[in-house]
Amino acid sequence: MRKLHTFFTIILLAAPSFTISANTILSDYWNYQQFLKTYPKQKQLAEQLQQTVLESAVPLSVKQKEPVTISVVYPGQQVSDYWVRNIEAFERRLEELGVAYELNQVFTRPNEDYRQQSASLMEAVKNNSGYLIFTLDTTRHRKFIEHVLHSTDIKLILQNITTPVKSWADNPPFMYVGFDHVKGSLLLADYFKQRFGGEQTNYSVLYFSEGYVSDARGGTFIEQMDAQKSFNLSTSYYTKANRESGREATLNAMQQHPDVDFIYACATDVALGATDALRELGKTDVIVNGWGGGSAELDAIQRGDLDVTVMRMNDDTGVAMAEAIKWDLEQKPVPQVYSGSFELVTSEDNAQRIEELKSRAFRYSDR
């Protein structure tokens, strides 16, 4: 049982940036593993949820008096299909669980049209939704989230963040869920270290828009590379979180430093923009990574446009959110944070391995 209202809003910077220290910028966030180590009960709950996510659905054990109301506001208008797949997996699992629900869904562009986004969020508050699924990337997001936490009874699920905010410890969101940006970035850092060994290597960083995702993915990566004397950061750019701004930033970076060996991209759209620019320039020797491993990235890897990505087992987070709501309805404790798993995928992988990973990652959203 559901009501689905989908709105599309067209919204949205390529500018040079300064080097970021992940330790400094992420100081108000718990590292995912540190959080679980500090709070053993949370670790136990997270492990239980992870096991449940991997198993077949077990129907809700209590009778609902009425459908739960769920509002979703996502930056889903991207080449990356993470957000769309996430909701598909979420709904399919809810249906398998026998949870009656009404869903109001809004997709916007990242880094744009804050007015529309704010209106959609306030509508969710006004309608007194039982659950609100949102994200945390910018200062504006944070201000709204704090309003919800302190002024409403809405149960807030923060998607695409797995590092609890320390200053919200006394009044936390219902749940943080996603794929650990730091872990994914460390996997990519290890790949580039092995790929280039001890050779002197120049690289550029293309951030997402200014905010948490850029800090966690870009800042973490730079910090790892700075610890290796053979890696030199030539340029870094914030983008508008879209493909064209990724292309423009890459053209600027290559004009300034044509000797760049690889480009570290913090998001799918930005990575594909980088490959567009390199194709224009005829630069076939510059390595570019993806981040997330959605369909567009996997296709690009198989074409030879991208060299490597960290692939999220995408649908796990949608399933985790559905199970968390079911547990809540059954009055069971829900873990405060859940992080899905990654697989490193490179251009050396054969089609069979990639298809096997797709079957795991998209087991609900590809039905």
CSV table of C-alpha atoms in Angstrom, one decimal, residues 293-295 297-303 306-307 309 311 313 343-362 366:
chain,number,residue,atom,x,y,z
A,293,GLY,CA,30.5,1.1,-9.3
A,294,GLY,CA,27.0,1.8,-10.7
A,295,SER,CA,25.9,0.7,-14.2
A,297,GLU,CA,30.8,3.2,-14.3
A,298,LEU,CA,30.9,-0.6,-15.0
A,299,ASP,CA,30.0,0.1,-18.7
A,300,ALA,CA,32.8,2.7,-18.8
A,301,ILE,CA,35.3,0.2,-17.3
A,302,GLN,CA,34.3,-2.4,-19.9
A,303,ARG,CA,34.8,0.2,-22.6
A,306,LEU,CA,37.7,4.1,-16.6
A,307,ASP,CA,40.5,2.0,-15.0
A,309,THR,CA,36.3,1.8,-9.2
A,311,MET,CA,31.8,-1.0,-6.3
A,313,MET,CA,26.9,-3.7,-3.1
A,343,GLU,CA,34.4,-4.7,-4.1
A,344,LEU,CA,37.3,-3.3,-6.1
A,345,VAL,CA,36.7,-3.6,-9.9
A,346,THR,CA,39.4,-2.9,-12.5
A,347,SER,CA,39.7,-2.9,-16.2
A,348,GLU,CA,41.6,-6.2,-15.8
A,349,ASP,CA,38.4,-8.0,-14.5
A,350,ASN,CA,36.6,-10.2,-17.0
A,351,ALA,CA,33.0,-9.9,-17.9
A,352,GLN,CA,32.0,-12.9,-15.8
A,353,ARG,CA,33.3,-11.4,-12.6
A,354,ILE,CA,31.5,-8.1,-13.3
A,355,GLU,CA,28.2,-9.9,-14.0
A,356,GLU,CA,28.5,-11.9,-10.8
A,357,LEU,CA,29.1,-8.6,-8.9
A,358,LYS,CA,26.1,-7.0,-10.6
A,359,SER,CA,23.9,-10.0,-9.5
A,360,ARG,CA,24.9,-9.3,-5.9
A,361,ALA,CA,24.8,-5.6,-5.9
A,362,PHE,CA,21.6,-5.1,-7.9
A,366,ASP,CA,17.5,-5.2,-11.5
